[in-house]
mmCIF file of C-alpha atoms in Angstrom:
data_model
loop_
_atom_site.group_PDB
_atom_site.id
_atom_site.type_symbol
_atom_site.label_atom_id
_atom_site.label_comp_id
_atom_site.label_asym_id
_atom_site.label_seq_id
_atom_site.Cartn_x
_atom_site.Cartn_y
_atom_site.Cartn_z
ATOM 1 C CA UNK A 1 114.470 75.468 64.546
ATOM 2 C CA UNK A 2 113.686 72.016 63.779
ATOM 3 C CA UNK A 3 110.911 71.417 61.351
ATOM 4 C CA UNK A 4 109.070 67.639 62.004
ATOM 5 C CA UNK A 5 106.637 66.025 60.164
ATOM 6 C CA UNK A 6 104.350 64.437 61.466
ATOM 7 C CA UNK A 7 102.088 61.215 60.294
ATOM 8 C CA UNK A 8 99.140 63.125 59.625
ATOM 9 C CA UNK A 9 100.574 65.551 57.389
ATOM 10 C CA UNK A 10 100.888 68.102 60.194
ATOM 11 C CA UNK A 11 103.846 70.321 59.734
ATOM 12 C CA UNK A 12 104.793 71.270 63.757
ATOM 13 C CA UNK A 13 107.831 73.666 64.554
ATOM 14 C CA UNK A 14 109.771 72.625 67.543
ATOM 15 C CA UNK A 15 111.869 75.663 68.822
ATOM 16 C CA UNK A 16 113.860 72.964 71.534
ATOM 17 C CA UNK A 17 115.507 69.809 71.146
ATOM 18 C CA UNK A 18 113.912 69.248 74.857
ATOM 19 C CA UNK A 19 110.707 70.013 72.808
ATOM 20 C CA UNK A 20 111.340 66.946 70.193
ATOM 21 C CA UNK A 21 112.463 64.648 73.470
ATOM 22 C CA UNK A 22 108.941 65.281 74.637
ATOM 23 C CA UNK A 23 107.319 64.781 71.234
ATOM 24 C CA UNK A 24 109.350 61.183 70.931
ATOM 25 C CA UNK A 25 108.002 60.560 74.367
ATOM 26 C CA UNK A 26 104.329 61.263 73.845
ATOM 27 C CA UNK A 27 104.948 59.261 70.132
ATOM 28 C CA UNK A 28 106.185 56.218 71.977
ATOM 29 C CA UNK A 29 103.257 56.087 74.271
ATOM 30 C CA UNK A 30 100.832 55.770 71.099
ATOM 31 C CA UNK A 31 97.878 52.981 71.430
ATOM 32 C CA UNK A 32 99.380 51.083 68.489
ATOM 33 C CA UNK A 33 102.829 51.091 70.296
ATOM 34 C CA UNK A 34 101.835 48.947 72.876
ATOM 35 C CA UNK A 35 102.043 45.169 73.357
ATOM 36 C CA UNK A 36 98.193 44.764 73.536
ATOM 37 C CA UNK A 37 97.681 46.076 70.190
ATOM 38 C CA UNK A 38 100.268 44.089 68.085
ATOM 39 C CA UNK A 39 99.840 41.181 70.013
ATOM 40 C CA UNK A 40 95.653 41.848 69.032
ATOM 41 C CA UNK A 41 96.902 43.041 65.441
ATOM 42 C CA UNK A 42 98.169 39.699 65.434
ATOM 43 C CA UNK A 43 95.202 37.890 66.431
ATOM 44 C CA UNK A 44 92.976 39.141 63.245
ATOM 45 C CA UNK A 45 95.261 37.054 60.698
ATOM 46 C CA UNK A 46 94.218 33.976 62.666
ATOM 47 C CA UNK A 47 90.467 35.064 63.095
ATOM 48 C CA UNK A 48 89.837 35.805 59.428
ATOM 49 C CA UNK A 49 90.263 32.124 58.653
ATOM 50 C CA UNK A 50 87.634 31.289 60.919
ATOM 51 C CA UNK A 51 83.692 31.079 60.318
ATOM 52 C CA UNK A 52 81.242 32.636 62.050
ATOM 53 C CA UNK A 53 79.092 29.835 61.479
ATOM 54 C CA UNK A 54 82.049 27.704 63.124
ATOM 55 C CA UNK A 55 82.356 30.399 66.152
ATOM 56 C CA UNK A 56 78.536 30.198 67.090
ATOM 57 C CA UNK A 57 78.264 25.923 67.146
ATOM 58 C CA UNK A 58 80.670 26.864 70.571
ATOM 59 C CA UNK A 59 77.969 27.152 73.562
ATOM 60 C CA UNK A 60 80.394 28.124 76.116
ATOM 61 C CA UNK A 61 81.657 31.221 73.682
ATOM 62 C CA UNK A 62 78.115 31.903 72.886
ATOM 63 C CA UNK A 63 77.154 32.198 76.518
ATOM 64 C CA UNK A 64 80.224 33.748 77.186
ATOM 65 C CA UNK A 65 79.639 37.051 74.964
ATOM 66 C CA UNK A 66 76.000 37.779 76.992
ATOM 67 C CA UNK A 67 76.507 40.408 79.562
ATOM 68 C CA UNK A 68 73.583 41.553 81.580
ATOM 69 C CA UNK A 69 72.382 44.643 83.568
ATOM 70 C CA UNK A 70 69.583 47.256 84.330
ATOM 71 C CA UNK A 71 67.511 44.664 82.346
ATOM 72 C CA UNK A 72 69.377 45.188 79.594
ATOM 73 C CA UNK A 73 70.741 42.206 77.523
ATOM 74 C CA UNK A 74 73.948 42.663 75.400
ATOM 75 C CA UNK A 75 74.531 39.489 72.857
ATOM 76 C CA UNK A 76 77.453 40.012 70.872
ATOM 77 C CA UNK A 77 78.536 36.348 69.757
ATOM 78 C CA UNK A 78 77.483 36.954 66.338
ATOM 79 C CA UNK A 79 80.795 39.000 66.361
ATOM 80 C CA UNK A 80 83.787 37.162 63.903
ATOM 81 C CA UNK A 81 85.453 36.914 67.176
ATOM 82 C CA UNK A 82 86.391 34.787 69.989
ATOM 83 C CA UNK A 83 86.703 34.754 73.416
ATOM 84 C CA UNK A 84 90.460 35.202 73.537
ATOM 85 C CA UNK A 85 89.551 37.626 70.872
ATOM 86 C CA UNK A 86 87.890 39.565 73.842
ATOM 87 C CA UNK A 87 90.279 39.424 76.415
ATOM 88 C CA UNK A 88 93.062 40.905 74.019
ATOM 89 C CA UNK A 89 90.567 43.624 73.515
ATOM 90 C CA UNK A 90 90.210 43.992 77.101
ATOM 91 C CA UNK A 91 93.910 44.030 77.390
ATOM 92 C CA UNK A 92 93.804 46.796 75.157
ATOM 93 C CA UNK A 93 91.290 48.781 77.272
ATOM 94 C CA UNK A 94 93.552 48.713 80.054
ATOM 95 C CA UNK A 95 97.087 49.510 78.166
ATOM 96 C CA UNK A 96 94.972 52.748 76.801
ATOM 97 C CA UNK A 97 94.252 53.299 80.623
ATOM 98 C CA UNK A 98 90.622 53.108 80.302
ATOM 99 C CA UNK A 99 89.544 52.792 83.164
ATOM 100 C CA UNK A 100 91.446 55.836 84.749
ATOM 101 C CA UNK A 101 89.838 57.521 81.735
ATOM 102 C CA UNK A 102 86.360 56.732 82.799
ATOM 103 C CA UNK A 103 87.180 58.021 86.050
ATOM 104 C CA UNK A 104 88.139 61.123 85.038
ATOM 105 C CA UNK A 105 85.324 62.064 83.280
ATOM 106 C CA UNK A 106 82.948 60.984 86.397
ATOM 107 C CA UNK A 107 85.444 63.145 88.074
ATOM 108 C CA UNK A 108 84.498 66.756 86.066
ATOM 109 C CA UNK A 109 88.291 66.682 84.479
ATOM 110 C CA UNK A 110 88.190 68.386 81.044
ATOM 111 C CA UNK A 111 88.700 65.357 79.486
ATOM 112 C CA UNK A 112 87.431 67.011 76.043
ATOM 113 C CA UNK A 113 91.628 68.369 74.952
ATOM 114 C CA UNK A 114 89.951 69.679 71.956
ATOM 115 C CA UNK A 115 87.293 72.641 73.867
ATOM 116 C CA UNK A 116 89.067 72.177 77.004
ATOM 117 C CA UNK A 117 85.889 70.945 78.579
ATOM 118 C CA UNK A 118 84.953 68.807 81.055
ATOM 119 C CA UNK A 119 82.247 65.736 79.548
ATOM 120 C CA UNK A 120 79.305 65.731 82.012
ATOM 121 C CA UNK A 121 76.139 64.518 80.748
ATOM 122 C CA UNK A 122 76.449 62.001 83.305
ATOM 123 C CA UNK A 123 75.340 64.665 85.289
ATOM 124 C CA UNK A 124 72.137 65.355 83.395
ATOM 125 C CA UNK A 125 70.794 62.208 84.815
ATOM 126 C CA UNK A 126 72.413 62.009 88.193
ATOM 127 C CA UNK A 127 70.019 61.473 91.436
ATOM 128 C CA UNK A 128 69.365 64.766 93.189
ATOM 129 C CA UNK A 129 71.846 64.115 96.059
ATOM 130 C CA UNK A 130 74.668 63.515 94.251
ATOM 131 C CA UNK A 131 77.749 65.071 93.834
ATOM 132 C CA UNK A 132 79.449 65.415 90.661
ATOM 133 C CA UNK A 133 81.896 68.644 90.202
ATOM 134 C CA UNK A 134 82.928 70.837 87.171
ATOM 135 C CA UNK A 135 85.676 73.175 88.253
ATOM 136 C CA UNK A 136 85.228 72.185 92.037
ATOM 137 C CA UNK A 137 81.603 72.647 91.768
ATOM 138 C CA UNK A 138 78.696 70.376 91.997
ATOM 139 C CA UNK A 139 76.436 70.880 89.088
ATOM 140 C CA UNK A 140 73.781 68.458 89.922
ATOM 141 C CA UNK A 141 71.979 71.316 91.710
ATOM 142 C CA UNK A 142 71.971 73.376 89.117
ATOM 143 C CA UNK A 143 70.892 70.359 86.481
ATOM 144 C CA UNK A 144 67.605 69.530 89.101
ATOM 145 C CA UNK A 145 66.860 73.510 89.323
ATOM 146 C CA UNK A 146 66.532 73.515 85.183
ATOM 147 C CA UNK A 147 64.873 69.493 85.380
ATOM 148 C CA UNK A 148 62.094 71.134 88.184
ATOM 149 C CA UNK A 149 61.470 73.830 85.778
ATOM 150 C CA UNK A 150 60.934 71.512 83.091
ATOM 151 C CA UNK A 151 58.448 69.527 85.048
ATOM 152 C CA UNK A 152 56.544 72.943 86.463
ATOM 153 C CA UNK A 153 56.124 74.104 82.754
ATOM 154 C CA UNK A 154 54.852 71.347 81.312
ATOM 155 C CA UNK A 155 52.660 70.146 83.887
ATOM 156 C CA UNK A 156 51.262 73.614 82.944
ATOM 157 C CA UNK A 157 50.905 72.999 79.273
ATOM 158 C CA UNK A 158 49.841 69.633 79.510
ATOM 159 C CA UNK A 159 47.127 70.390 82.279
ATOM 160 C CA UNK A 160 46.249 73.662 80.519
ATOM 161 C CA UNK A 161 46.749 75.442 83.223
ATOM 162 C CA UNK A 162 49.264 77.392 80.376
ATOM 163 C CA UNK A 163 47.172 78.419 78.086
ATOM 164 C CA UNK A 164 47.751 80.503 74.195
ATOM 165 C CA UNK A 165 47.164 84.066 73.096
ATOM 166 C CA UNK A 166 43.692 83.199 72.090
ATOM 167 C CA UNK A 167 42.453 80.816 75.540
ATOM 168 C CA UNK A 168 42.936 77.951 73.907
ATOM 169 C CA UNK A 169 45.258 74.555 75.616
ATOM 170 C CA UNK A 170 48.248 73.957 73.377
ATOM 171 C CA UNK A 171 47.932 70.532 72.129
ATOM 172 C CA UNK A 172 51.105 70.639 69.649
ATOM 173 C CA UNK A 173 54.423 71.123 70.030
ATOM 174 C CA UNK A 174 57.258 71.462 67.356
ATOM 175 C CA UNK A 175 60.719 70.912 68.819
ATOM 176 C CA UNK A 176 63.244 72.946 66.514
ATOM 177 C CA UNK A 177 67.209 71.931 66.214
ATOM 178 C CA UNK A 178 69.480 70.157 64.382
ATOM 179 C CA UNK A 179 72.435 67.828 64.825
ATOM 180 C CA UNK A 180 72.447 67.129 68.359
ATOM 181 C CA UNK A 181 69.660 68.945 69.393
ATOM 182 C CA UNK A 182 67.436 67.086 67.078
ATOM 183 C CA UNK A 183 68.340 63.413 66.617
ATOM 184 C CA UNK A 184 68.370 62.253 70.022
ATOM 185 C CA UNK A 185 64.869 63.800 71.481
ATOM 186 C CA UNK A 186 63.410 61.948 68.032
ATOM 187 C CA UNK A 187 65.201 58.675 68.719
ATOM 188 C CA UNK A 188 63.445 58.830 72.535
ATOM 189 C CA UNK A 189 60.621 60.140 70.860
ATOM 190 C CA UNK A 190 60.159 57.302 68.397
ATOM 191 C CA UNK A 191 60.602 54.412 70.854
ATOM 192 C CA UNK A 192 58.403 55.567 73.554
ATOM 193 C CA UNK A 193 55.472 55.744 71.314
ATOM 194 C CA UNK A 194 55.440 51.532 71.707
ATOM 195 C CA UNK A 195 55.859 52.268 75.373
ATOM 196 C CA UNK A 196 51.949 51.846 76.490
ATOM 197 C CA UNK A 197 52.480 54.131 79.620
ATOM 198 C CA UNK A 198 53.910 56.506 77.187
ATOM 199 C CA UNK A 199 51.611 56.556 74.876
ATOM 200 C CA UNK A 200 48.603 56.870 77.322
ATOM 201 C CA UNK A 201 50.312 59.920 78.534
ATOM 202 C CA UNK A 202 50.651 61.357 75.244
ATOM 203 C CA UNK A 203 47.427 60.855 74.226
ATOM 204 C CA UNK A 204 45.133 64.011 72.060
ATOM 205 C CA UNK A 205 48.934 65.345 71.492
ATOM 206 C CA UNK A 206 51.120 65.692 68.712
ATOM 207 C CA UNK A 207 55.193 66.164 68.747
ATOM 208 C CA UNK A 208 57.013 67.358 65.889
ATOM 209 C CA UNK A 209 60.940 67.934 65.021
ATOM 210 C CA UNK A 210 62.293 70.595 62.871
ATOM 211 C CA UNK A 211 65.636 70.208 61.202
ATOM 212 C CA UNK A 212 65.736 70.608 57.745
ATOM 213 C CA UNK A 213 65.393 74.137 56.321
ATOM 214 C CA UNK A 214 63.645 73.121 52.898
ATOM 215 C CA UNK A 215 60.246 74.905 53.148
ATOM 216 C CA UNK A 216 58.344 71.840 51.795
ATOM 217 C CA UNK A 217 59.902 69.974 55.233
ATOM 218 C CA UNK A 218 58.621 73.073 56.991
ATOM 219 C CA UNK A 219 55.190 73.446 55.023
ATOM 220 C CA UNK A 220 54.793 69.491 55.655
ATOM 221 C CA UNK A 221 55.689 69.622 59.822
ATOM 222 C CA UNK A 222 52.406 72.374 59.761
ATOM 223 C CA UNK A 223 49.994 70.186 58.081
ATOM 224 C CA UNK A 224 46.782 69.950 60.256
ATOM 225 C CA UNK A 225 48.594 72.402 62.648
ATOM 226 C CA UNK A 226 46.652 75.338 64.253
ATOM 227 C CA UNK A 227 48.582 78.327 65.430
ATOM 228 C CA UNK A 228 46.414 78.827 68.412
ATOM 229 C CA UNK A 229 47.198 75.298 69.972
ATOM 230 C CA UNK A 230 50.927 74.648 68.795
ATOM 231 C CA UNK A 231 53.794 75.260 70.878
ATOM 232 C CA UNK A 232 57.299 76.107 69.273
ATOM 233 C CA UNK A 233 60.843 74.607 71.400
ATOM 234 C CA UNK A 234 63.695 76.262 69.854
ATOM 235 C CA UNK A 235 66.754 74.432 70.259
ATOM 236 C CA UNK A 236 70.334 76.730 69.828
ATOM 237 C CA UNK A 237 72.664 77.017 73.170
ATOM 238 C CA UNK A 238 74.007 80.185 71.730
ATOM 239 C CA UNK A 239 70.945 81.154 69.667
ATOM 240 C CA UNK A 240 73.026 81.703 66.515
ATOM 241 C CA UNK A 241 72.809 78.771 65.098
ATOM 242 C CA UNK A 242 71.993 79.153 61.483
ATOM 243 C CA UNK A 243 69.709 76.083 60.101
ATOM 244 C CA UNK A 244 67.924 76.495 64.127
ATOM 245 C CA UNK A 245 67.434 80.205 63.419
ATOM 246 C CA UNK A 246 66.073 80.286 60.382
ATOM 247 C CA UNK A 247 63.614 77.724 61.299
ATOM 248 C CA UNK A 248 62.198 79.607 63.925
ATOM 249 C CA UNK A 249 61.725 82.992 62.152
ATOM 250 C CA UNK A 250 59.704 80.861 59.810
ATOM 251 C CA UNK A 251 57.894 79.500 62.733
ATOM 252 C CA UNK A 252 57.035 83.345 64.444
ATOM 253 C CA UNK A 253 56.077 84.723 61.456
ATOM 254 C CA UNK A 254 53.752 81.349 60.983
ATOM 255 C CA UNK A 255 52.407 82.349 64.809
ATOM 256 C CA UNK A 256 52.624 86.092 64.781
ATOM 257 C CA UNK A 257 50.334 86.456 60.932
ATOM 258 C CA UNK A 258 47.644 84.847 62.335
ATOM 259 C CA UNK A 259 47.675 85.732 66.035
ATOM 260 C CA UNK A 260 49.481 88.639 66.175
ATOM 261 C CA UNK A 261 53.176 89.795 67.647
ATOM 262 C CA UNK A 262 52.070 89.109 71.224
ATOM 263 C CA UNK A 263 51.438 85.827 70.945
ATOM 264 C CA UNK A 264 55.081 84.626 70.514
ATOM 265 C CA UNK A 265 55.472 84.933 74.025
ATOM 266 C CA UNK A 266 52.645 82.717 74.830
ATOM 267 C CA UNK A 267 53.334 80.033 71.920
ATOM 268 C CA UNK A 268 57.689 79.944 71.530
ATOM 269 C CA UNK A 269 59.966 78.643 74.181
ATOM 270 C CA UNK A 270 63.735 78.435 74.151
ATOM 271 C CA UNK A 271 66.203 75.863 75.295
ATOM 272 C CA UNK A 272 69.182 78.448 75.155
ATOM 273 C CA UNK A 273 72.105 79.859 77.451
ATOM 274 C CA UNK A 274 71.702 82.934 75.135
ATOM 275 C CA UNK A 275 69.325 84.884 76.956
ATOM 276 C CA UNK A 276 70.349 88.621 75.337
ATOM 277 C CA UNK A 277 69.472 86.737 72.298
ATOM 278 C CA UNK A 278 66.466 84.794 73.444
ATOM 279 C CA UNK A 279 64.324 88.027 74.518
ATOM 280 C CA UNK A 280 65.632 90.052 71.178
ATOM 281 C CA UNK A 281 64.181 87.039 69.354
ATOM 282 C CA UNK A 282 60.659 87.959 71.252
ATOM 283 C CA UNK A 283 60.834 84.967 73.580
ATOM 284 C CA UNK A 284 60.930 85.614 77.345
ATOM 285 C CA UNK A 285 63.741 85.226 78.955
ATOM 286 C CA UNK A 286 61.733 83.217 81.552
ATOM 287 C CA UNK A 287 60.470 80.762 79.584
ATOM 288 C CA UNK A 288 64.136 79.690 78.677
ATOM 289 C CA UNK A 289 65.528 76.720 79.667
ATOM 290 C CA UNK A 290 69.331 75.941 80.198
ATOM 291 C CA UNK A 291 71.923 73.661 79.324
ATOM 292 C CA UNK A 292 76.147 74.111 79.875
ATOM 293 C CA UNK A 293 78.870 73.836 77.864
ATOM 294 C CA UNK A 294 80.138 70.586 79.243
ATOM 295 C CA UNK A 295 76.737 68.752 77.794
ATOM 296 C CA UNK A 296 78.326 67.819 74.198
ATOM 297 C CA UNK A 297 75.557 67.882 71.693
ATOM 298 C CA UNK A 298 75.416 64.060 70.476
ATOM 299 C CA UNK A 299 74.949 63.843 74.642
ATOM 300 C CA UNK A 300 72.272 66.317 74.852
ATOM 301 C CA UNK A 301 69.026 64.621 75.086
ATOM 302 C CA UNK A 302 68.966 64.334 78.841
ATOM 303 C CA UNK A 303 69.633 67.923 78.894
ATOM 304 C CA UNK A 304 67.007 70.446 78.544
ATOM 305 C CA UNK A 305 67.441 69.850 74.708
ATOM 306 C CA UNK A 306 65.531 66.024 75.210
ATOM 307 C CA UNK A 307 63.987 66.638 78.105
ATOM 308 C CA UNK A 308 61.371 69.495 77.333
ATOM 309 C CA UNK A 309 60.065 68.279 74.238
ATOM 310 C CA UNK A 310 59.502 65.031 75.591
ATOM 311 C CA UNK A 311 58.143 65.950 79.000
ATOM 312 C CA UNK A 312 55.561 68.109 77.116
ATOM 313 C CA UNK A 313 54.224 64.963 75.297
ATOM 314 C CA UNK A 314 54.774 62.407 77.659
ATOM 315 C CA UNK A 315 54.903 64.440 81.096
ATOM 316 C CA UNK A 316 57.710 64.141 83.456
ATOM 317 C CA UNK A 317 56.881 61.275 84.921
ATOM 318 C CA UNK A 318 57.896 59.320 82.113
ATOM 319 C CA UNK A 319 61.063 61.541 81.135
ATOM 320 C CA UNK A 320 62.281 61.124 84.722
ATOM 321 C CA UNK A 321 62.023 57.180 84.142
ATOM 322 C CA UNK A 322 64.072 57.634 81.258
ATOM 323 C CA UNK A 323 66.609 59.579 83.381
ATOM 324 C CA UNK A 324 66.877 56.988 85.872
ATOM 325 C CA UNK A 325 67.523 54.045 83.767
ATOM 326 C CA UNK A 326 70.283 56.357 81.960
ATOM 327 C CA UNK A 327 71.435 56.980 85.162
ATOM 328 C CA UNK A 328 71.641 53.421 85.930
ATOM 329 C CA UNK A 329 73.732 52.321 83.477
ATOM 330 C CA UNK A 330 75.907 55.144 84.078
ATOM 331 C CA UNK A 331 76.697 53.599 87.331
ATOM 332 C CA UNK A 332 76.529 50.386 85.879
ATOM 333 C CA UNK A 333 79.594 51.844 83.350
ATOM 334 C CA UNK A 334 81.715 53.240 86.107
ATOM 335 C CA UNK A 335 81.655 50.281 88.594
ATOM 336 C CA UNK A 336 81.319 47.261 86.467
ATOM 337 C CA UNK A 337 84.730 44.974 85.051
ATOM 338 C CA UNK A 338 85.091 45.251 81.488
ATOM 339 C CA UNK A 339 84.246 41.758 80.899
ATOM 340 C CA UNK A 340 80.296 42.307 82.451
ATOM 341 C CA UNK A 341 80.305 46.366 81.425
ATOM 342 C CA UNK A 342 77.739 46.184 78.692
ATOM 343 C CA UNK A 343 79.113 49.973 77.144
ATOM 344 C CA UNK A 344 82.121 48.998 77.173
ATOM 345 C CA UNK A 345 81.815 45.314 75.369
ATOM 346 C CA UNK A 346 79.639 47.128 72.385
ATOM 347 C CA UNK A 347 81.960 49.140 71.818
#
């Protein structure tokens, strides 16, 4: 037995010498092995003597580091970089195979090595006649069935056509998560409230997110809120999640002291894949929404997670815009070179 040690500290027991060949192989083929990155390691002596100021009195650099698309403008000049600065990162793109890489994830491989998953939020935004498959199956049906729910439920809310226990239209929603299933909705959240179609739409109601579990964060989120016109999202794919959970006890006893057990069924929706858990919670089952493990959570906010919340304060319409544009420069991403592919140069 043959005991290597690795440089991250990892101790790894190879049983085979073919074993070590294969390790020495998979070493040598290491980013930081390649030409592109010592020739670009090289590079950053020589571009640490030079001025930024110096870098942007260059025009043709300047207009060189703009790259275009869905209406988007990227400007990264004010980098400490120049242009051949950029094409040894671009060399460096394509010794780490990138774009094969990109591919593959467009492709449903489980390009996550860690979960063994595939990396599909692509999907979450893909037109309805598209074709993108997990495991030889196209899951853009099943993303449109959960989006068309979305839109039938809160059409309902927001027309008031789904009313509370009591008969009264529910004018307030507070979205529950954390991590993932709570900064992205708020990021969408906070810049389409300087969208003016957005904030027509959203008009007479209120959005709220739920993360922290200090009760003074809690007590301040239900501040002017009335049980009778508040509606509660909870956010947890396997309905377990601590922080999430406790959160929304807090937020059913909140609804069921003042308008009795019943009425969590009327005033708590879930965004789970947990049903079991869901309707032993006191939510039904039909009012839950779905998401799949190949939506990873920093991802999530075209899922159901994003989606929901904001369609209940905005309406669809607007969600579905937001969809398309992501959408758009998803496309944009897979087809575009490197040196015009605005994800790619911000990275």
């Amino acid at each position: 037995m043959i005991r290597l040690m690795l440089r991250s500290g990892l101790t790894i027991c190879l049983e085979k010498v073919s074993a070590l060949n294969l390790y020495r192989m998979a070493w040598s083929a290491l980013i930081c092995e390649t030409e592109a990155w010592k020739e670009l390691e090289s590079h950053v002596e020589d571009i640490k003597k030079t001025h930024l100021r110096e870098l942007m009195s260059d025009e043709d650099r300047c207009m060189a580091m703009m790259v275009e698309s869905e209406g988007m403008l990227l400007d990264y000049s004010r980098q400490c970089a120049t242009v051949d600065t950029i094409n040894k990162l671009f060399s460096l793109a394509e010794a780490a195979h990138l774009k094969e890489k990109i591919s593959r994830m467009f492709n449903g491989e489980r390009i996550n090595s860690t979960e063994n998953r595939s990396v599909l939020h692509v999907a979450l935004r893909a037109p309805r006649d598209a074709v993108i498959n997990c495991d030889g199956k196209n899951v853009v049906p099943d993303v449109w069935q959960v989006l068309d729910k979305i839109r039938d439920f809160s059409d309902m809310v927001r027309s008031g056509a789904w009313i509370g226990v009591t008969g009264k239209p529910l004018k307030d929603v507070i979205a529950v998560g954390i991590g993932g299933s709570f900064l992205g909705p708020l990021f969408v959240h906070t810049a389409l409230q300087t969208d003016p179609e957005a904030a027509e739409c959203a008009k007479g109601r209120q959005l709220h997110f739920l993360a922290n579990v200090d009760p003074i964060d809690v007590a301040r989120n239900l501040v002017g809120l009335n049980p009778e016109t508040t509606l509660v999202v909870v956010v947890s794919k396997t309905f377990t999640t601590a922080e999430t959970m406790l959160n929304a006890r807090t937020l059913r006893e909140w609804i069921s002291s003042s308008l009795g057990p019943e009425a969590v069924a009327k005033h708590m929706v879930a965004v789970s894949t947990n049903l079991t858990l869901v309707e032993k919670f006191g939510i039904d089952p039909n009012n839950a929404f779905a998401f799949w493990d190949w939506v990873g959570g920093r991802y999530s906010v075209c899922s159901a997670v994003g989606a929901l919340p904001l369609s209940l304060q905005y309406g669809f319409s607007v969600v579905e815009k937001f969809l398309t544009g992501a959408s758009g420069i998803d496309q944009h991403f897979h087809s575009a070179p490197f040196v015009k592919n605005i994800p790619v140069c911000s990275r």
